[in-house]
Coordinates of C-alpha atoms in Angstrom, one line a residue:
M1 CA 0.2 -0.1 -0.1
R2 CA 1.1 3.5 -0.4
K3 CA 2.8 5.5 2.4
L4 CA 0.5 7.9 3.9
R5 CA 1.5 11.6 4.8
L6 CA 1.1 13.0 8.5
P7 CA -2.0 14.8 7.4
V8 CA -3.8 11.6 6.4
L9 CA -2.4 10.1 9.3
V10 CA -4.0 12.6 11.6
F11 CA -7.1 12.3 9.6
L12 CA -7.2 8.5 10.5
L13 CA -6.7 9.2 14.2
L14 CA -9.5 11.4 14.2
L15 CA -12.0 9.0 12.5
V16 CA -11.2 6.3 14.9
S17 CA -11.6 8.6 17.7
V18 CA -15.2 9.3 16.8
G19 CA -16.0 5.6 16.5
Y20 CA -15.2 4.9 12.9
A21 CA -13.2 1.6 12.5
A22 CA -10.4 0.9 10.5
Q23 CA -11.8 -0.9 7.9
T24 CA -13.2 2.4 6.7
L25 CA -10.0 2.7 5.1
G26 CA -10.6 -0.7 3.3
I27 CA -14.0 0.6 2.1
V28 CA -12.0 3.6 0.0
A29 CA -9.2 1.6 -0.9
K30 CA -8.1 1.5 -4.6
P31 CA -8.3 -1.9 -6.6
G32 CA -5.5 -3.9 -6.0
D33 CA -4.9 -2.6 -2.5
L34 CA -5.5 -4.8 0.4
V35 CA -8.0 -4.1 3.2
A36 CA -6.4 -3.8 6.6
S37 CA -8.4 -6.5 8.3
A38 CA -11.6 -8.3 7.4
E39 CA -12.1 -9.0 11.4
T40 CA -11.9 -5.1 11.8
P41 CA -15.4 -3.7 13.6
T42 CA -17.5 -1.6 11.0
P43 CA -19.9 0.7 12.9
S44 CA -22.7 -2.1 13.0
A45 CA -20.3 -5.0 14.3
A46 CA -21.5 -4.8 17.7
D47 CA -24.8 -6.2 16.2
R48 CA -22.9 -8.5 13.8
S49 CA -20.7 -10.3 16.0
P50 CA -22.1 -10.6 19.5
S51 CA -19.5 -12.4 21.6
T52 CA -21.1 -12.2 25.2
A53 CA -24.8 -11.2 25.0
N54 CA -27.5 -14.1 24.3
A55 CA -28.4 -14.3 20.5
Q56 CA -32.2 -14.1 19.7
V57 CA -33.3 -16.1 16.9
A58 CA -37.0 -16.1 15.6
V59 CA -38.7 -18.9 14.4
V60 CA -42.4 -18.4 13.1
Q61 CA -44.5 -21.1 11.5
S62 CA -47.6 -20.6 9.4
T63 CA -50.8 -22.5 10.2
A64 CA -51.4 -23.3 6.8
R65 CA -51.5 -27.0 5.7
S66 CA -49.2 -26.6 2.6
A67 CA -46.4 -24.1 2.0
Y68 CA -48.2 -23.5 -1.3
D69 CA -51.3 -22.1 0.5
I70 CA -49.6 -19.2 2.2
S71 CA -50.8 -16.1 0.9
Y72 CA -48.5 -13.0 -0.1
E73 CA -50.2 -11.3 2.9
E74 CA -49.3 -14.1 5.4
V75 CA -45.6 -14.2 4.0
E76 CA -45.3 -10.5 4.7
S77 CA -46.8 -10.8 8.2
M78 CA -44.4 -13.7 9.2
V79 CA -41.5 -11.7 8.0
R80 CA -42.5 -8.6 9.9
E81 CA -43.3 -11.0 13.1
A82 CA -40.0 -13.0 12.8
I83 CA -38.0 -9.9 12.2
A84 CA -39.5 -7.9 15.2
L85 CA -39.1 -11.1 17.7
A86 CA -35.6 -11.1 16.6
G87 CA -34.8 -7.5 17.7
G88 CA -36.1 -5.8 14.8
L89 CA -34.2 -3.8 12.1
E90 CA -34.2 -0.2 13.8
S91 CA -30.8 -0.7 15.5
V92 CA -29.6 -2.1 11.9
V93 CA -30.9 0.2 9.1
K94 CA -30.9 4.0 9.1
D95 CA -32.3 6.4 7.0
G96 CA -29.8 7.3 4.3
D97 CA -28.1 3.8 4.2
V98 CA -27.1 1.7 1.4
V99 CA -28.7 -1.9 2.0
V100 CA -27.9 -4.7 0.1
L101 CA -30.5 -7.6 0.0
K102 CA -28.9 -11.0 -0.9
P103 CA -31.3 -13.7 -1.9
N104 CA -30.5 -17.2 -2.9
L105 CA -31.2 -17.8 -6.7
V106 CA -28.7 -20.6 -7.2
G107 CA -30.9 -22.3 -10.0
L108 CA -33.6 -25.0 -10.6
S109 CA -32.1 -28.5 -12.0
D110 CA -35.6 -29.5 -12.0
L111 CA -37.4 -26.5 -13.5
A112 CA -39.5 -29.2 -15.7
G113 CA -40.8 -31.2 -12.8
L114 CA -41.7 -27.9 -10.8
S115 CA -43.5 -26.7 -14.1
D116 CA -45.3 -30.3 -14.6
S117 CA -46.5 -30.1 -11.1
G118 CA -48.8 -27.0 -11.5
N119 CA -47.6 -25.4 -8.3
P120 CA -46.1 -21.7 -9.0
I121 CA -42.5 -22.0 -9.8
A122 CA -41.3 -18.7 -8.2
E123 CA -43.1 -19.2 -4.8
A124 CA -42.3 -22.1 -2.3
N125 CA -40.1 -24.3 -4.2
G126 CA -37.7 -24.3 -1.7
V127 CA -34.4 -24.3 -3.7
T128 CA -34.5 -20.6 -4.3
T129 CA -35.5 -17.6 -2.0
D130 CA -39.2 -16.9 -2.5
W131 CA -39.6 -13.4 -4.0
R132 CA -42.4 -12.6 -1.5
V133 CA -39.9 -13.0 1.3
T134 CA -37.5 -10.9 -0.3
A135 CA -40.2 -8.5 -1.1
A136 CA -41.4 -8.1 2.4
V137 CA -38.1 -7.5 3.9
A138 CA -37.6 -4.7 1.2
K139 CA -40.9 -3.0 2.0
L140 CA -39.9 -3.1 5.7
V141 CA -36.2 -1.6 4.8
R142 CA -37.8 1.2 2.7
E143 CA -40.1 2.2 5.6
L144 CA -37.1 2.6 7.9
N145 CA -35.0 4.0 5.0
P146 CA -37.2 6.3 2.7
S147 CA -34.3 8.4 1.1
G148 CA -31.3 5.7 1.4
T149 CA -30.7 3.2 -1.6
I150 CA -31.9 -0.8 -1.7
Y151 CA -30.0 -3.2 -3.9
V152 CA -31.0 -6.7 -4.5
M153 CA -27.7 -8.4 -5.3
E154 CA -27.2 -11.9 -6.4
G155 CA -24.6 -14.3 -8.2
S156 CA -26.5 -17.3 -9.5
A157 CA -24.7 -20.8 -10.4
L158 CA -26.7 -22.6 -13.1
S159 CA -27.8 -19.8 -15.0
S160 CA -27.1 -16.4 -15.4
T161 CA -28.2 -14.2 -12.3
Q162 CA -30.5 -11.9 -14.6
Y163 CA -32.2 -15.0 -16.4
M164 CA -32.9 -16.3 -12.7
M165 CA -34.1 -12.8 -11.3
N166 CA -36.8 -12.7 -14.4
L167 CA -37.7 -16.3 -13.8
M168 CA -37.9 -15.9 -10.0
E169 CA -39.9 -12.9 -10.1
Y170 CA -37.4 -10.4 -8.8
T171 CA -38.3 -7.5 -10.7
P172 CA -39.4 -3.8 -10.3
D173 CA -43.2 -4.9 -10.8
T174 CA -42.9 -7.1 -7.8
M175 CA -40.5 -4.8 -5.5
P176 CA -41.0 -1.4 -6.2
W177 CA -39.1 -0.7 -3.0
V178 CA -35.7 -1.9 -4.6
D179 CA -33.5 0.7 -6.6
E180 CA -31.6 -1.8 -8.7
F181 CA -31.1 -5.6 -9.1
I182 CA -27.5 -6.4 -9.6
A183 CA -26.2 -9.7 -11.1
I184 CA -22.7 -9.7 -9.4
E185 CA -20.9 -11.3 -12.0
K186 CA -21.9 -8.4 -14.4
D187 CA -21.1 -5.6 -11.7
S188 CA -17.4 -6.9 -11.1
G189 CA -15.5 -6.1 -13.9
R190 CA -14.6 -8.4 -16.9
W191 CA -13.3 -11.8 -17.0
H192 CA -10.3 -12.1 -14.5
E193 CA -10.2 -8.5 -14.3
Y194 CA -8.3 -8.7 -10.9
N195 CA -7.6 -4.6 -10.8
S196 CA -11.3 -3.7 -11.8
E197 CA -12.7 -0.5 -10.1
A198 CA -15.6 -2.8 -9.1
L199 CA -13.5 -4.9 -7.1
V200 CA -11.9 -4.7 -3.4
K201 CA -9.2 -7.4 -2.7
V202 CA -10.0 -8.1 1.2
Q203 CA -7.3 -9.7 3.3
V204 CA -8.4 -12.2 5.9
P205 CA -6.3 -12.3 9.3
Q206 CA -5.7 -15.7 10.3
A207 CA -7.5 -17.0 7.2
R208 CA -8.6 -20.8 7.2
L209 CA -7.8 -21.2 3.5
N210 CA -6.7 -18.4 1.6
D211 CA -5.2 -14.9 2.8
E212 CA -7.4 -12.6 0.2
Y213 CA -10.4 -12.8 -1.6
Y214 CA -11.9 -10.6 -4.3
V215 CA -15.4 -9.0 -3.3
N216 CA -17.8 -6.8 -5.2
R217 CA -17.3 -3.5 -4.3
R218 CA -20.8 -2.3 -3.9
F219 CA -21.5 -5.5 -1.9
F220 CA -18.6 -4.6 0.4
E221 CA -19.1 -1.0 0.8
A222 CA -22.7 -1.4 1.5
D223 CA -23.8 0.1 5.0
V224 CA -25.9 -2.9 5.6
V225 CA -26.1 -6.4 4.3
I226 CA -29.1 -8.9 5.0
S227 CA -28.7 -12.4 3.9
I228 CA -32.0 -13.6 3.0
S229 CA -31.4 -17.5 2.1
C230 CA -33.3 -20.6 1.9
L231 CA -33.9 -23.5 4.5
K232 CA -32.1 -26.7 2.9
T233 CA -29.2 -29.0 3.5
H234 CA -26.3 -29.2 1.0
D235 CA -24.2 -32.3 0.1
V236 CA -21.0 -30.8 1.1
G237 CA -21.5 -27.8 3.4
V238 CA -24.1 -29.9 5.5
V239 CA -26.8 -27.1 5.6
T240 CA -27.4 -23.8 3.5
G241 CA -28.0 -20.8 5.5
G242 CA -27.4 -17.1 5.8
I243 CA -23.4 -17.7 6.3
K244 CA -23.2 -20.1 3.1
N245 CA -25.5 -17.6 0.9
L246 CA -22.6 -15.0 1.4
G247 CA -19.9 -17.3 1.4
I248 CA -20.6 -18.7 -2.1
G249 CA -23.5 -16.9 -3.6
A250 CA -21.6 -13.4 -3.3
T251 CA -18.4 -14.4 -4.9
P252 CA -18.2 -12.6 -8.5
A253 CA -18.2 -15.3 -11.2
N254 CA -15.8 -13.2 -13.5
I255 CA -13.2 -14.0 -10.9
Y256 CA -14.1 -17.5 -9.5
G257 CA -16.5 -19.0 -12.1
N258 CA -15.5 -22.1 -13.8
S259 CA -15.3 -20.6 -17.1
L260 CA -16.0 -17.4 -19.1
A261 CA -19.0 -19.4 -20.3
E262 CA -20.0 -21.1 -16.9
I263 CA -20.8 -18.8 -14.0
G264 CA -20.7 -21.9 -11.7
R265 CA -18.1 -21.6 -9.2
W266 CA -17.6 -25.7 -8.0
N267 CA -14.2 -26.0 -10.0
V268 CA -12.5 -23.3 -8.4
I269 CA -14.2 -22.7 -5.0
P270 CA -13.2 -26.2 -3.4
H271 CA -16.6 -28.5 -2.9
D272 CA -14.8 -30.8 -0.5
E273 CA -13.8 -30.4 3.0
N274 CA -12.2 -27.3 2.4
L275 CA -15.5 -25.6 1.3
H276 CA -16.2 -24.9 4.9
K277 CA -12.8 -23.2 5.2
W278 CA -13.5 -21.0 2.3
V279 CA -17.3 -19.9 3.4
A280 CA -15.8 -19.1 6.6
D281 CA -13.1 -16.8 5.2
Y282 CA -15.1 -15.3 2.4
Y283 CA -17.8 -14.3 5.0
R284 CA -15.6 -12.5 7.1
C285 CA -14.8 -10.3 4.3
R286 CA -18.2 -8.8 4.7
P287 CA -20.6 -10.3 7.4
A288 CA -24.4 -10.1 7.3
D289 CA -25.9 -7.4 9.4
F290 CA -29.1 -9.3 9.7
V291 CA -30.6 -12.9 8.4
V292 CA -33.9 -13.8 7.2
L293 CA -34.2 -17.5 6.5
D294 CA -37.3 -18.3 3.6
G295 CA -38.2 -21.8 5.4
L296 CA -41.8 -21.5 3.5
Q297 CA -40.9 -25.1 2.1
G298 CA -37.5 -26.2 2.8
V299 CA -35.7 -28.7 0.6
Q300 CA -33.7 -31.9 1.7
N301 CA -30.9 -33.5 -0.6
G302 CA -30.1 -29.9 -1.5
P303 CA -28.7 -27.6 -2.9
N304 CA -30.7 -28.4 -6.1
P305 CA -32.6 -31.7 -5.6
R306 CA -34.2 -33.8 -8.6
P307 CA -37.0 -34.5 -8.4
I308 CA -37.8 -31.6 -6.4
E309 CA -41.2 -32.5 -5.0
R310 CA -39.9 -35.8 -3.4
N311 CA -37.7 -33.4 -1.6
Q312 CA -39.8 -30.4 -0.5
M313 CA -40.5 -30.6 3.3
N314 CA -43.3 -28.1 3.9
M315 CA -41.9 -26.4 7.0
R316 CA -43.8 -23.4 6.5
L317 CA -41.2 -21.2 8.5
I318 CA -39.6 -17.8 8.6
I319 CA -36.4 -17.6 10.4
A320 CA -34.6 -14.6 11.6
G321 CA -31.9 -13.2 13.8
K322 CA -29.2 -10.7 13.9
D323 CA -26.5 -13.3 14.6
A324 CA -25.9 -15.1 11.3
V325 CA -24.1 -17.8 13.3
A326 CA -26.8 -18.3 15.7
T327 CA -29.4 -18.2 13.1
D328 CA -27.9 -20.7 11.0
T329 CA -27.3 -22.7 14.5
V330 CA -31.0 -22.8 15.0
A331 CA -31.7 -23.8 11.3
A332 CA -29.3 -26.7 11.2
L333 CA -31.0 -27.8 14.3
I334 CA -34.4 -27.6 12.9
M335 CA -33.6 -29.6 10.0
G336 CA -31.9 -32.1 12.3
W337 CA -28.2 -31.8 12.0
D338 CA -25.6 -31.3 14.5
P339 CA -24.3 -27.4 14.1
Q340 CA -21.0 -28.9 15.7
S341 CA -20.5 -30.8 12.5
V342 CA -21.0 -27.7 10.3
Q343 CA -17.4 -26.9 10.3
H344 CA -17.9 -23.2 8.7
L345 CA -20.2 -22.5 11.7
V346 CA -17.6 -23.8 14.0
Y347 CA -14.7 -21.6 12.7
L348 CA -16.8 -18.6 12.7
S349 CA -17.7 -19.2 16.1
R350 CA -14.1 -19.6 17.2
S351 CA -13.3 -16.5 15.2
G352 CA -16.0 -14.7 17.6
C353 CA -18.3 -13.9 14.6
G354 CA -21.2 -15.5 16.4
I355 CA -22.8 -17.6 18.9
M356 CA -23.5 -21.3 18.2
D357 CA -23.8 -22.6 22.0
P358 CA -27.3 -23.4 22.2
S359 CA -27.7 -22.5 26.0
K360 CA -26.8 -18.7 25.0
I361 CA -29.1 -18.8 22.1
D362 CA -33.0 -17.2 22.9
V363 CA -35.5 -19.1 20.5
L364 CA -38.3 -16.9 20.2
G365 CA -41.7 -17.9 18.6
S366 CA -42.1 -21.6 17.8
R367 CA -39.6 -24.0 19.6
V368 CA -37.3 -25.9 17.5
D369 CA -38.6 -29.4 18.8
Q370 CA -42.1 -28.3 17.6
V371 CA -41.3 -27.8 14.1
R372 CA -38.1 -30.2 13.5
K373 CA -38.2 -32.5 10.4
F374 CA -35.3 -34.4 10.0
F375 CA -34.0 -33.6 6.3
A376 CA -31.7 -35.8 4.2
G377 CA -28.5 -35.2 2.2
G378 CA -26.6 -33.0 5.0
G379 CA -22.9 -33.4 3.7
T380 CA -22.0 -36.7 5.6
K381 CA -18.7 -37.2 3.5
T382 CA -17.6 -33.8 4.7
G383 CA -18.3 -34.8 8.5
G384 CA -22.0 -33.8 8.7
R385 CA -23.8 -35.5 11.6
V386 CA -27.6 -36.1 12.4
I387 CA -28.8 -35.4 15.8
P388 CA -30.4 -38.0 17.7
D389 CA -34.4 -38.6 17.0
K390 CA -34.9 -37.8 20.8
G391 CA -33.6 -35.7 23.7
T392 CA -32.4 -37.6 27.1
Q393 CA -32.8 -34.4 29.2
S394 CA -34.6 -34.8 32.5
F395 CA -35.4 -33.3 35.6
S396 CA -37.4 -32.7 38.6
I397 CA -38.7 -29.7 40.8
A398 CA -36.6 -30.3 44.3
K399 CA -37.8 -26.9 45.8
S400 CA -40.3 -23.9 45.0
E401 CA -40.6 -21.4 47.4
V402 CA -42.2 -17.7 47.4
S403 CA -40.7 -15.0 49.7
D404 CA -40.9 -11.3 49.5
G405 CA -42.2 -11.2 46.0
T406 CA -39.4 -13.9 44.3
L407 CA -39.9 -17.8 43.6
D408 CA -36.8 -19.5 44.2
L409 CA -36.6 -22.9 42.5
S410 CA -34.2 -25.6 42.7
L411 CA -33.9 -28.4 40.2
D412 CA -32.5 -31.7 40.2
T413 CA -31.3 -32.2 36.5
S414 CA -29.8 -34.7 34.4
S415 CA -26.2 -34.1 32.7
G416 CA -27.7 -33.4 29.3
I417 CA -29.4 -30.1 30.3
V418 CA -27.7 -27.1 29.1
K419 CA -30.6 -24.2 29.6
V420 CA -33.8 -24.0 31.6
E421 CA -36.4 -21.2 31.1
V422 CA -39.2 -20.4 33.9
L423 CA -42.3 -18.9 32.2
V424 CA -45.5 -17.6 34.3
D425 CA -48.5 -17.5 32.8
G426 CA -46.9 -18.1 29.4
K427 CA -44.3 -15.2 29.9
L428 CA -40.7 -16.0 30.1
L429 CA -39.5 -14.4 33.3
A430 CA -36.3 -16.2 34.1
S431 CA -33.9 -18.6 32.7
A432 CA -30.5 -20.3 33.6
R433 CA -27.6 -21.9 31.9
S434 CA -25.2 -23.8 34.3
D435 CA -26.4 -23.4 38.4
F436 CA -29.8 -25.1 38.4
S437 CA -29.9 -25.4 42.2
S438 CA -31.1 -21.9 42.8
I439 CA -33.1 -20.1 39.9
P440 CA -34.8 -16.8 41.4
V441 CA -38.0 -15.6 39.9
D442 CA -39.4 -12.2 40.1
L443 CA -43.0 -12.3 40.8
S444 CA -43.4 -8.6 41.9
G445 CA -45.1 -7.6 38.7
L446 CA -48.0 -10.0 39.2
G447 CA -51.2 -9.6 40.8
P448 CA -52.7 -11.6 43.8
G449 CA -54.2 -15.1 43.0
E450 CA -52.8 -18.3 41.3
H451 CA -50.5 -18.5 38.5
D452 CA -49.1 -21.1 36.3
V453 CA -45.4 -21.7 36.5
T454 CA -44.1 -23.6 33.9
V455 CA -40.4 -24.8 33.9
R456 CA -38.6 -26.0 30.7
A457 CA -35.4 -27.6 30.1
Y458 CA -33.3 -28.0 27.0
D459 CA -30.2 -30.4 25.7
R460 CA -28.0 -29.2 23.5
Y461 CA -29.9 -30.2 20.5
L462 CA -32.9 -28.0 21.7
Y463 CA -35.0 -30.6 22.5
S464 CA -37.0 -29.7 25.4
T465 CA -39.3 -30.8 28.5
E466 CA -41.3 -29.3 31.1
K467 CA -43.2 -29.2 34.2
S468 CA -45.8 -27.2 35.8
I469 CA -46.9 -26.0 39.0
P470 CA -49.3 -23.5 40.6
V471 CA -47.8 -20.5 42.7
R472 CA -50.5 -18.5 44.6
L473 CA -49.7 -15.0 45.6
M474 CA -51.4 -13.0 48.5

């Protein structure tokens, strides 16, 4: 990099003193320069990479019998509810921001089979992100960001991105809140133009695979990136979620494509055990600020199964969270796969990019074991493991005493329990993650009379068991 003169150094020090991170320098780096650090926090990184606070992940399920029965209005309602439960976008998106929405439009191997089924191609297919989910997020972002810019950016794999956007109804007619629909392979320079103004070369400290990666400049410089992916298994990556959606789908095909004529990246990006290292590294170049997962359908034997109808799972879910690692951890457990066997999640958790400890993840809305189905095809050749088909957690309530408006609970628990929640009249009032011998529950806000106390215990796969006791307040 060029040597910096003294006035420039003083200016940079002033930027740091008012809270800007060193990565700001990377954002204005010239093509060919290296960003100082992919780990250096940007102004929103406190939301992006929580290291101590509990992560919140929302799981919202429709009551419709079939994913194909869910209307646009209900999809929007589910998206809004999930985002609100997960903490909302108000602390993520500010007016005037440049916001990138990154869906998963990888392609459809069984387009003919989907067409023959009579079901809508662009809705609830499970392989690509339903346009209605992305539209609902775009609408919500525009409400918070009336004067800013919204991009939909994607890099497909089987067909050109523009073709997939048109086929999947990613158009100004369906998403009038979006300013531009960007095919990453067309927005990152010419074939192997490594010094293109449209690219930023990012250096990843303590990288797992490569020291540096090329990233689309508009994607990298965005104030906010929201990953809007699908709920599906992957034959190498174990699961597809918000992280892999960026770790592969945001790579520019003019740099990493198989050839000038083939935008798929599987010959350049390793699709063996090293895929997890690639995904973890590339994700760290520009992490997501928020994740929304389209689980309306969900597919097993992904990423692109044939025949598609036999692999659709009818989940009827929307999953959301600010912590991408926690969100993908919950998604893996919902699909019946052990997140500890998803190595890119393990790598990112160890790098401080998010939480994958289930005892530190608060799942809001539907519980994981209420909606779980076992998806096939989760990358066993790269270490993917299916979780047990039932939990082994058990406990008994050894003591429950009320004194001065506080309920003191003492539990005798089995070794498999990692978290306990205490709900009073259906509202979560307390939780414990290590010492279950004394759990204080503040009842001071409740009126006199009888109240129902439910104690719910979880194992690391988020199987749960519960017991209820009545408590009378005078």
